[in-house]
mmCIF file of N, CA and C in Angstrom:
data_model
loop_
_atom_site.group_PDB
_atom_site.id
_atom_site.type_symbol
_atom_site.label_atom_id
_atom_site.label_comp_id
_atom_site.label_asym_id
_atom_site.label_seq_id
_atom_site.Cartn_x
_atom_site.Cartn_y
_atom_site.Cartn_z
ATOM 1 N N ARG A 1 0.649 -6.032 -18.266
ATOM 2 C CA ARG A 1 -0.620 -6.831 -18.422
ATOM 3 C C ARG A 1 -1.068 -7.429 -16.967
ATOM 4 N N GLU A 2 -0.408 -7.464 -16.303
ATOM 5 C CA GLU A 2 -0.864 -8.524 -15.500
ATOM 6 C C GLU A 2 -1.345 -6.917 -14.540
ATOM 7 N N LYS A 3 -0.898 -5.443 -14.864
ATOM 8 C CA LYS A 3 -0.994 -4.197 -13.661
ATOM 9 C C LYS A 3 -2.350 -3.642 -15.033
ATOM 10 N N THR A 4 -3.217 -5.043 -15.888
ATOM 11 C CA THR A 4 -4.652 -3.933 -16.613
ATOM 12 C C THR A 4 -5.528 -5.026 -17.490
ATOM 13 N N THR A 5 -4.734 -6.233 -16.577
ATOM 14 C CA THR A 5 -6.080 -7.322 -17.093
ATOM 15 C C THR A 5 -6.968 -7.616 -15.665
ATOM 16 N N ALA A 6 -7.612 -8.395 -15.572
ATOM 17 C CA ALA A 6 -8.435 -8.970 -14.767
ATOM 18 C C ALA A 6 -9.305 -9.917 -15.366
ATOM 19 N N ARG A 7 -9.290 -11.712 -14.903
ATOM 20 C CA ARG A 7 -9.144 -12.195 -14.538
ATOM 21 C C ARG A 7 -10.834 -13.135 -13.353
ATOM 22 N N ILE A 8 -11.854 -12.343 -14.652
ATOM 23 C CA ILE A 8 -13.075 -12.609 -13.854
ATOM 24 C C ILE A 8 -14.309 -14.230 -14.644
ATOM 25 N N ASP A 9 -14.151 -14.293 -13.631
ATOM 26 C CA ASP A 9 -15.136 -16.419 -13.879
ATOM 27 C C ASP A 9 -14.367 -17.198 -15.459
ATOM 28 N N GLY A 10 -13.288 -16.965 -14.761
ATOM 29 C CA GLY A 10 -11.690 -17.975 -15.787
ATOM 30 C C GLY A 10 -11.821 -17.480 -17.497
ATOM 31 N N VAL A 11 -12.232 -15.874 -17.270
ATOM 32 C CA VAL A 11 -12.171 -15.351 -18.339
ATOM 33 C C VAL A 11 -11.663 -14.011 -18.286
ATOM 34 N N ASN A 12 -10.440 -13.220 -19.339
ATOM 35 C CA ASN A 12 -9.842 -12.159 -18.819
ATOM 36 C C ASN A 12 -10.320 -10.902 -19.569
ATOM 37 N N TYR A 13 -10.675 -9.901 -19.238
ATOM 38 C CA TYR A 13 -10.965 -8.968 -18.705
ATOM 39 C C TYR A 13 -9.854 -7.817 -19.268
ATOM 40 N N ALA A 14 -9.676 -6.383 -20.142
ATOM 41 C CA ALA A 14 -8.932 -5.130 -19.708
ATOM 42 C C ALA A 14 -9.313 -4.711 -18.661
ATOM 43 N N GLN A 15 -9.072 -4.473 -17.879
ATOM 44 C CA GLN A 15 -9.240 -3.666 -16.514
ATOM 45 C C GLN A 15 -9.437 -2.093 -17.112
ATOM 46 N N VAL A 16 -10.161 -0.742 -15.978
ATOM 47 C CA VAL A 16 -10.756 -0.191 -16.602
ATOM 48 C C VAL A 16 -10.412 1.105 -15.215
ATOM 49 N N TYR A 17 -10.131 2.062 -16.096
ATOM 50 C CA TYR A 17 -8.680 2.605 -15.225
ATOM 51 C C TYR A 17 -9.717 4.196 -14.915
ATOM 52 N N PHE A 18 -10.391 5.190 -13.782
ATOM 53 C CA PHE A 18 -10.836 6.892 -14.495
ATOM 54 C C PHE A 18 -9.571 7.532 -14.478
ATOM 55 N N ILE A 19 -9.448 8.551 -14.461
ATOM 56 C CA ILE A 19 -8.608 9.379 -14.068
ATOM 57 C C ILE A 19 -9.561 10.996 -14.960
ATOM 58 N N ILE A 20 -9.738 11.595 -14.153
ATOM 59 C CA ILE A 20 -9.885 12.857 -13.184
ATOM 60 C C ILE A 20 -9.467 13.979 -13.341
ATOM 61 N N GLY A 21 -8.821 14.633 -14.233
ATOM 62 C CA GLY A 21 -8.093 16.056 -13.816
ATOM 63 C C GLY A 21 -8.446 16.666 -13.391
ATOM 64 N N GLN A 22 -7.938 17.490 -12.128
ATOM 65 C CA GLN A 22 -8.458 18.061 -10.967
ATOM 66 C C GLN A 22 -7.967 19.489 -11.204
ATOM 67 N N LYS A 23 -7.087 20.616 -12.164
ATOM 68 C CA LYS A 23 -7.277 20.654 -12.866
ATOM 69 C C LYS A 23 -8.627 21.530 -13.116
ATOM 70 N N ASN A 24 -9.127 21.134 -13.736
ATOM 71 C CA ASN A 24 -10.774 21.431 -13.343
ATOM 72 C C ASN A 24 -11.339 21.913 -12.146
ATOM 73 N N PRO A 25 -12.038 23.119 -12.105
ATOM 74 C CA PRO A 25 -12.609 23.834 -10.831
ATOM 75 C C PRO A 25 -13.545 22.884 -10.715
ATOM 76 N N ASP A 26 -14.672 22.093 -11.333
ATOM 77 C CA ASP A 26 -14.929 21.891 -10.984
ATOM 78 C C ASP A 26 -15.196 19.609 -11.110
ATOM 79 N N TRP A 27 -13.820 19.270 -10.779
ATOM 80 C CA TRP A 27 -12.960 18.255 -10.369
ATOM 81 C C TRP A 27 -14.146 17.135 -10.222
ATOM 82 N N GLU A 28 -14.848 17.577 -8.955
ATOM 83 C CA GLU A 28 -15.120 17.070 -7.893
ATOM 84 C C GLU A 28 -16.236 16.196 -8.289
ATOM 85 N N LYS A 29 -17.166 17.713 -8.422
ATOM 86 C CA LYS A 29 -18.497 15.936 -9.619
ATOM 87 C C LYS A 29 -18.015 15.197 -10.900
ATOM 88 N N ASN A 30 -17.123 15.625 -11.284
ATOM 89 C CA ASN A 30 -16.378 14.506 -11.679
ATOM 90 C C ASN A 30 -15.838 13.042 -10.962
ATOM 91 N N GLU A 31 -15.028 13.228 -10.387
ATOM 92 C CA GLU A 31 -15.348 12.381 -9.580
ATOM 93 C C GLU A 31 -15.769 11.668 -8.756
ATOM 94 N N GLN A 32 -17.355 12.044 -8.556
ATOM 95 C CA GLN A 32 -18.232 11.461 -8.485
ATOM 96 C C GLN A 32 -18.890 10.073 -9.384
ATOM 97 N N PHE A 33 -18.888 11.047 -10.451
ATOM 98 C CA PHE A 33 -19.524 10.507 -11.888
ATOM 99 C C PHE A 33 -19.299 9.323 -12.093
ATOM 100 N N ALA A 34 -17.401 9.531 -11.810
ATOM 101 C CA ALA A 34 -17.042 8.156 -12.140
ATOM 102 C C ALA A 34 -17.136 7.523 -10.954
ATOM 103 N N ALA A 35 -17.360 7.682 -10.105
ATOM 104 C CA ALA A 35 -17.037 6.907 -8.367
ATOM 105 C C ALA A 35 -18.059 6.330 -9.588
ATOM 106 N N ARG A 36 -19.897 6.451 -9.381
ATOM 107 C CA ARG A 36 -21.155 5.459 -9.983
ATOM 108 C C ARG A 36 -20.719 5.536 -10.814
ATOM 109 N N ILE A 37 -19.547 4.809 -11.659
ATOM 110 C CA ILE A 37 -19.676 4.776 -12.941
ATOM 111 C C ILE A 37 -18.340 2.811 -11.882
ATOM 112 N N HIS A 38 -17.843 3.177 -11.378
ATOM 113 C CA HIS A 38 -17.080 2.177 -10.702
ATOM 114 C C HIS A 38 -18.061 1.292 -9.424
ATOM 115 N N ASP A 39 -18.165 2.399 -9.113
ATOM 116 C CA ASP A 39 -19.372 1.017 -7.872
ATOM 117 C C ASP A 39 -19.868 -0.016 -8.595
ATOM 118 N N LYS A 40 -21.154 0.993 -9.590
ATOM 119 C CA LYS A 40 -22.017 -0.291 -10.249
ATOM 120 C C LYS A 40 -20.756 -1.317 -10.650
ATOM 121 N N LEU A 41 -19.557 -0.703 -11.596
ATOM 122 C CA LEU A 41 -18.541 -1.870 -12.186
ATOM 123 C C LEU A 41 -18.720 -3.528 -11.351
ATOM 124 N N GLU A 42 -18.558 -2.390 -10.500
ATOM 125 C CA GLU A 42 -17.793 -3.362 -9.266
ATOM 126 C C GLU A 42 -18.467 -4.447 -8.197
ATOM 127 N N GLN A 43 -19.847 -3.798 -8.892
ATOM 128 C CA GLN A 43 -21.055 -4.736 -8.877
ATOM 129 C C GLN A 43 -21.379 -5.506 -9.848
ATOM 130 N N LYS A 44 -21.295 -5.351 -10.690
ATOM 131 C CA LYS A 44 -21.344 -6.305 -12.028
ATOM 132 C C LYS A 44 -20.757 -7.266 -11.944
ATOM 133 N N MET A 45 -18.754 -6.630 -11.525
ATOM 134 C CA MET A 45 -18.423 -7.914 -11.983
ATOM 135 C C MET A 45 -16.682 -7.335 -11.371
ATOM 136 N N PRO A 46 -16.741 -7.585 -9.970
ATOM 137 C CA PRO A 46 -16.405 -7.529 -8.390
ATOM 138 C C PRO A 46 -14.213 -7.718 -9.816
ATOM 139 N N GLY A 47 -13.373 -6.294 -9.273
ATOM 140 C CA GLY A 47 -12.015 -6.822 -9.831
ATOM 141 C C GLY A 47 -11.404 -5.919 -11.250
ATOM 142 N N LEU A 48 -12.859 -5.027 -11.718
ATOM 143 C CA LEU A 48 -12.532 -4.585 -13.448
ATOM 144 C C LEU A 48 -11.927 -3.754 -13.991
ATOM 145 N N SER A 49 -12.525 -2.578 -12.602
ATOM 146 C CA SER A 49 -11.836 -1.920 -12.219
ATOM 147 C C SER A 49 -11.244 -1.099 -11.646
ATOM 148 N N ARG A 50 -9.024 0.244 -12.091
ATOM 149 C CA ARG A 50 -8.112 -0.383 -10.988
ATOM 150 C C ARG A 50 -8.691 0.375 -10.092
ATOM 151 N N GLY A 51 -9.478 2.081 -10.741
ATOM 152 C CA GLY A 51 -10.102 2.533 -9.792
ATOM 153 C C GLY A 51 -10.237 4.006 -10.130
ATOM 154 N N ILE A 52 -9.811 4.878 -9.948
ATOM 155 C CA ILE A 52 -9.385 6.770 -9.711
ATOM 156 C C ILE A 52 -8.578 7.191 -9.906
ATOM 157 N N TRP A 53 -7.564 7.741 -10.882
ATOM 158 C CA TRP A 53 -6.682 8.454 -10.148
ATOM 159 C C TRP A 53 -6.808 9.881 -9.973
ATOM 160 N N GLY A 54 -7.223 10.531 -9.830
ATOM 161 C CA GLY A 54 -7.586 11.944 -9.676
ATOM 162 C C GLY A 54 -6.026 12.631 -10.429
ATOM 163 N N LYS A 55 -5.859 12.966 -11.206
ATOM 164 C CA LYS A 55 -4.294 14.211 -11.170
ATOM 165 C C LYS A 55 -4.341 15.029 -11.064
ATOM 166 N N SER A 56 -3.158 15.956 -10.217
ATOM 167 C CA SER A 56 -3.160 17.111 -10.090
ATOM 168 C C SER A 56 -2.518 17.503 -11.262
ATOM 169 N N ALA A 57 -2.635 18.762 -11.100
ATOM 170 C CA ALA A 57 -1.811 20.383 -13.019
ATOM 171 C C ALA A 57 0.391 19.252 -12.111
ATOM 172 N N HIS A 58 0.540 19.389 -11.510
ATOM 173 C CA HIS A 58 2.602 18.699 -11.032
ATOM 174 C C HIS A 58 1.762 17.529 -11.442
ATOM 175 N N GLN A 59 0.562 16.618 -12.870
ATOM 176 C CA GLN A 59 1.412 15.477 -12.955
ATOM 177 C C GLN A 59 1.156 15.493 -14.581
ATOM 178 N N GLY A 60 0.968 16.481 -15.162
ATOM 179 C CA GLY A 60 0.594 16.767 -16.289
ATOM 180 C C GLY A 60 -0.345 17.117 -16.897
ATOM 181 N N ASP A 61 -1.699 17.452 -17.509
ATOM 182 C CA ASP A 61 -2.802 18.255 -18.358
ATOM 183 C C ASP A 61 -3.065 18.518 -17.326
ATOM 184 N N ALA A 62 -3.734 17.385 -16.387
ATOM 185 C CA ALA A 62 -4.504 17.564 -15.141
ATOM 186 C C ALA A 62 -6.180 18.355 -15.837
ATOM 187 N N GLU A 63 -6.251 18.015 -16.956
ATOM 188 C CA GLU A 63 -7.499 19.318 -16.933
ATOM 189 C C GLU A 63 -8.947 18.387 -18.113
ATOM 190 N N TYR A 64 -8.252 17.603 -19.302
ATOM 191 C CA TYR A 64 -8.254 16.599 -19.652
ATOM 192 C C TYR A 64 -9.762 17.085 -20.762
ATOM 193 N N ASN A 65 -9.804 18.502 -21.120
ATOM 194 C CA ASN A 65 -11.238 19.340 -21.364
ATOM 195 C C ASN A 65 -12.736 18.695 -20.694
ATOM 196 N N GLN A 66 -11.751 18.528 -19.246
ATOM 197 C CA GLN A 66 -12.990 17.448 -18.340
ATOM 198 C C GLN A 66 -13.868 19.138 -17.357
ATOM 199 N N SER A 67 -13.491 20.241 -17.600
ATOM 200 C CA SER A 67 -14.089 21.169 -17.969
ATOM 201 C C SER A 67 -15.667 21.867 -18.825
ATOM 202 N N LEU A 68 -15.575 21.039 -20.452
ATOM 203 C CA LEU A 68 -16.716 21.407 -20.465
ATOM 204 C C LEU A 68 -17.902 21.454 -21.097
ATOM 205 N N THR A 69 -18.305 20.504 -20.023
ATOM 206 C CA THR A 69 -19.221 20.210 -19.688
ATOM 207 C C THR A 69 -19.384 18.700 -18.584
ATOM 208 N N PRO A 70 -20.794 19.067 -17.613
ATOM 209 C CA PRO A 70 -20.677 18.295 -16.759
ATOM 210 C C PRO A 70 -20.041 16.974 -16.377
ATOM 211 N N ASN A 71 -19.744 15.716 -16.165
ATOM 212 C CA ASN A 71 -19.522 14.738 -15.525
ATOM 213 C C ASN A 71 -19.481 13.718 -16.802
ATOM 214 N N SER A 72 -18.311 14.994 -16.679
ATOM 215 C CA SER A 72 -16.698 14.790 -17.728
ATOM 216 C C SER A 72 -15.494 13.493 -17.378
ATOM 217 N N VAL A 73 -15.041 12.236 -17.408
ATOM 218 C CA VAL A 73 -14.328 11.953 -16.519
ATOM 219 C C VAL A 73 -13.418 10.937 -18.367
ATOM 220 N N LEU A 74 -12.373 11.166 -17.852
ATOM 221 C CA LEU A 74 -11.850 10.030 -18.917
ATOM 222 C C LEU A 74 -11.412 8.293 -18.357
ATOM 223 N N ILE A 75 -11.793 7.786 -19.458
ATOM 224 C CA ILE A 75 -11.597 6.507 -19.307
ATOM 225 C C ILE A 75 -11.456 5.867 -20.171
ATOM 226 N N GLU A 76 -9.621 4.900 -19.271
ATOM 227 C CA GLU A 76 -9.041 4.315 -19.939
ATOM 228 C C GLU A 76 -9.035 2.170 -19.735
ATOM 229 N N ILE A 77 -8.932 1.656 -20.406
ATOM 230 C CA ILE A 77 -8.977 0.095 -21.478
ATOM 231 C C ILE A 77 -8.019 -0.152 -21.838
ATOM 232 N N GLY A 78 -8.286 -0.552 -20.187
ATOM 233 C CA GLY A 78 -6.354 -1.915 -20.470
ATOM 234 C C GLY A 78 -5.612 -1.077 -21.379
ATOM 235 N N GLY A 79 -4.717 -1.724 -21.470
ATOM 236 C CA GLY A 79 -3.199 -1.372 -21.424
ATOM 237 C C GLY A 79 -2.541 -1.471 -23.164
ATOM 238 N N PRO A 80 -1.198 -1.820 -23.885
ATOM 239 C CA PRO A 80 -0.650 -2.800 -25.312
ATOM 240 C C PRO A 80 -0.269 -3.944 -24.271
ATOM 241 N N PHE A 81 -1.423 -4.132 -23.843
ATOM 242 C CA PHE A 81 -0.648 -5.903 -23.835
ATOM 243 C C PHE A 81 -1.892 -6.097 -24.166
ATOM 244 N N ASN A 82 -3.128 -5.575 -23.356
ATOM 245 C CA ASN A 82 -4.523 -6.673 -23.784
ATOM 246 C C ASN A 82 -4.707 -6.671 -25.133
ATOM 247 N N THR A 83 -5.603 -7.457 -24.843
ATOM 248 C CA THR A 83 -5.769 -8.722 -26.849
ATOM 249 C C THR A 83 -7.457 -7.085 -27.583
ATOM 250 N N LEU A 84 -7.912 -7.003 -28.283
ATOM 251 C CA LEU A 84 -9.185 -6.247 -27.955
ATOM 252 C C LEU A 84 -10.175 -7.624 -27.910
ATOM 253 N N GLU A 85 -10.366 -8.397 -28.461
ATOM 254 C CA GLU A 85 -11.665 -9.331 -27.232
ATOM 255 C C GLU A 85 -11.139 -8.633 -26.269
ATOM 256 N N GLU A 86 -10.704 -8.848 -25.194
ATOM 257 C CA GLU A 86 -10.336 -8.487 -24.096
ATOM 258 C C GLU A 86 -10.726 -6.808 -23.160
ATOM 259 N N SER A 87 -10.173 -6.491 -24.908
ATOM 260 C CA SER A 87 -10.766 -4.701 -24.329
ATOM 261 C C SER A 87 -13.097 -5.110 -24.507
ATOM 262 N N TYR A 88 -12.890 -5.246 -26.545
ATOM 263 C CA TYR A 88 -14.236 -5.236 -26.129
ATOM 264 C C TYR A 88 -15.746 -5.751 -25.183
ATOM 265 N N ARG A 89 -14.347 -6.507 -24.849
ATOM 266 C CA ARG A 89 -15.865 -7.089 -24.194
ATOM 267 C C ARG A 89 -16.181 -6.046 -22.082
ATOM 268 N N THR A 90 -15.035 -5.861 -22.304
ATOM 269 C CA THR A 90 -14.644 -4.602 -21.678
ATOM 270 C C THR A 90 -15.890 -3.117 -21.840
ATOM 271 N N ALA A 91 -15.305 -3.388 -22.809
ATOM 272 C CA ALA A 91 -16.691 -1.714 -23.522
ATOM 273 C C ALA A 91 -17.840 -2.613 -23.128
ATOM 274 N N ASP A 92 -18.301 -2.852 -24.016
ATOM 275 C CA ASP A 92 -19.424 -3.502 -23.616
ATOM 276 C C ASP A 92 -20.382 -3.812 -22.051
ATOM 277 N N ILE A 93 -19.484 -4.495 -20.480
ATOM 278 C CA ILE A 93 -20.127 -4.377 -19.790
ATOM 279 C C ILE A 93 -19.319 -3.488 -19.490
ATOM 280 N N LEU A 94 -18.874 -1.295 -20.056
ATOM 281 C CA LEU A 94 -18.998 -0.540 -18.951
ATOM 282 C C LEU A 94 -20.051 -0.197 -20.270
ATOM 283 N N ALA A 95 -20.070 0.477 -22.060
ATOM 284 C CA ALA A 95 -21.419 0.361 -22.013
ATOM 285 C C ALA A 95 -22.981 0.518 -20.890
ATOM 286 N N ASP A 96 -23.026 -1.261 -20.393
ATOM 287 C CA ASP A 96 -24.350 -1.889 -19.896
ATOM 288 C C ASP A 96 -25.110 0.080 -18.457
ATOM 289 N N VAL A 97 -23.239 -0.636 -17.732
ATOM 290 C CA VAL A 97 -23.209 0.326 -17.016
ATOM 291 C C VAL A 97 -23.542 2.296 -16.378
ATOM 292 N N ILE A 98 -23.437 2.758 -17.469
ATOM 293 C CA ILE A 98 -23.493 4.076 -18.013
ATOM 294 C C ILE A 98 -24.563 3.109 -18.822
ATOM 295 N N SER A 99 -24.988 3.122 -19.822
ATOM 296 C CA SER A 99 -26.771 3.153 -19.775
ATOM 297 C C SER A 99 -27.721 2.832 -18.211
ATOM 298 N N GLU A 100 -27.457 1.938 -17.789
ATOM 299 C CA GLU A 100 -28.468 1.937 -16.938
ATOM 300 C C GLU A 100 -28.172 3.302 -15.732
ATOM 301 N N ILE A 101 -26.980 4.274 -15.284
ATOM 302 C CA ILE A 101 -27.463 5.159 -14.633
ATOM 303 C C ILE A 101 -27.463 5.973 -15.980
ATOM 304 N N TYR A 102 -27.685 5.755 -16.548
ATOM 305 C CA TYR A 102 -28.473 7.834 -16.969
ATOM 306 C C TYR A 102 -29.087 7.192 -17.159
ATOM 307 N N TRP A 103 -29.958 5.502 -17.152
ATOM 308 C CA TRP A 103 -30.997 5.223 -17.337
ATOM 309 C C TRP A 103 -31.718 5.853 -15.839
ATOM 310 N N ASP A 104 -31.849 5.648 -15.021
ATOM 311 C CA ASP A 104 -32.080 5.837 -13.734
ATOM 312 C C ASP A 104 -32.157 6.863 -13.145
ATOM 313 N N ALA A 105 -31.376 8.862 -13.917
ATOM 314 C CA ALA A 105 -31.205 9.592 -14.047
ATOM 315 C C ALA A 105 -32.801 9.825 -14.822
ATOM 316 N N GLU A 106 -32.749 9.521 -15.744
ATOM 317 C CA GLU A 106 -34.102 9.945 -16.776
ATOM 318 C C GLU A 106 -34.487 9.594 -15.729
ATOM 319 N N LYS A 107 -35.210 8.892 -15.582
ATOM 320 C CA LYS A 107 -36.406 7.754 -14.001
ATOM 321 C C LYS A 107 -37.090 9.219 -13.429
ATOM 322 N N VAL A 108 -35.349 9.281 -11.842
ATOM 323 C CA VAL A 108 -35.448 9.882 -11.480
ATOM 324 C C VAL A 108 -35.791 11.893 -12.095
ATOM 325 N N ASP A 109 -35.166 11.830 -12.877
ATOM 326 C CA ASP A 109 -35.317 13.669 -13.952
ATOM 327 C C ASP A 109 -37.049 14.763 -14.372
ATOM 328 N N ALA A 110 -37.826 12.939 -14.968
ATOM 329 C CA ALA A 110 -39.091 12.539 -15.126
ATOM 330 C C ALA A 110 -40.285 13.572 -14.422
ATOM 331 N N PRO A 111 -41.355 14.105 -15.442
ATOM 332 C CA PRO A 111 -41.696 14.902 -14.669
ATOM 333 C C PRO A 111 -43.215 14.207 -13.884
ATOM 334 N N ALA A 112 -43.114 14.574 -12.738
ATOM 335 C CA ALA A 112 -44.282 13.318 -11.872
ATOM 336 C C ALA A 112 -45.541 12.995 -13.193
ATOM 337 N N GLY A 113 -45.715 12.217 -13.341
ATOM 338 C CA GLY A 113 -46.589 11.101 -13.611
ATOM 339 C C GLY A 113 -46.525 10.165 -15.664
ATOM 340 N N ALA A 114 -44.763 11.054 -15.278
ATOM 341 C CA ALA A 114 -44.656 11.094 -16.579
ATOM 342 C C ALA A 114 -44.472 9.015 -16.533
ATOM 343 N N SER A 115 -44.572 9.385 -18.185
ATOM 344 C CA SER A 115 -44.001 8.023 -18.248
ATOM 345 C C SER A 115 -42.823 7.118 -19.290
ATOM 346 N N ASN A 116 -41.879 6.389 -19.307
ATOM 347 C CA ASN A 116 -41.056 5.835 -19.684
ATOM 348 C C ASN A 116 -40.959 5.470 -20.111
ATOM 349 N N GLY A 117 -42.345 4.675 -21.341
ATOM 350 C CA GLY A 117 -42.766 3.243 -21.924
ATOM 351 C C GLY A 117 -41.917 3.667 -23.395
#
């Protein structure tokens, strides 16, 4: 529990861990995407992310279907001793962060003069 829980402002959260399968030939792109999520999480809630673990072929599957689509990442929330409430708190923040990343990308990719209304 001590490895998977963050106490932030007096509230317990299940920590997030990003797993990148390095057997995928494009794993570095997925790692960059995971780093964007990690960095944004750390800006909002320092200590919520445990970081990124690049898993090689020598450590198991090391692919996790991450070759099927770009920006794929396995996200672990908490561990067996975290409560459902801690996991839900984290999932809400994680969803907000991923949503922000998505909408920021939409603005960048929008045609000139397009409205995001």
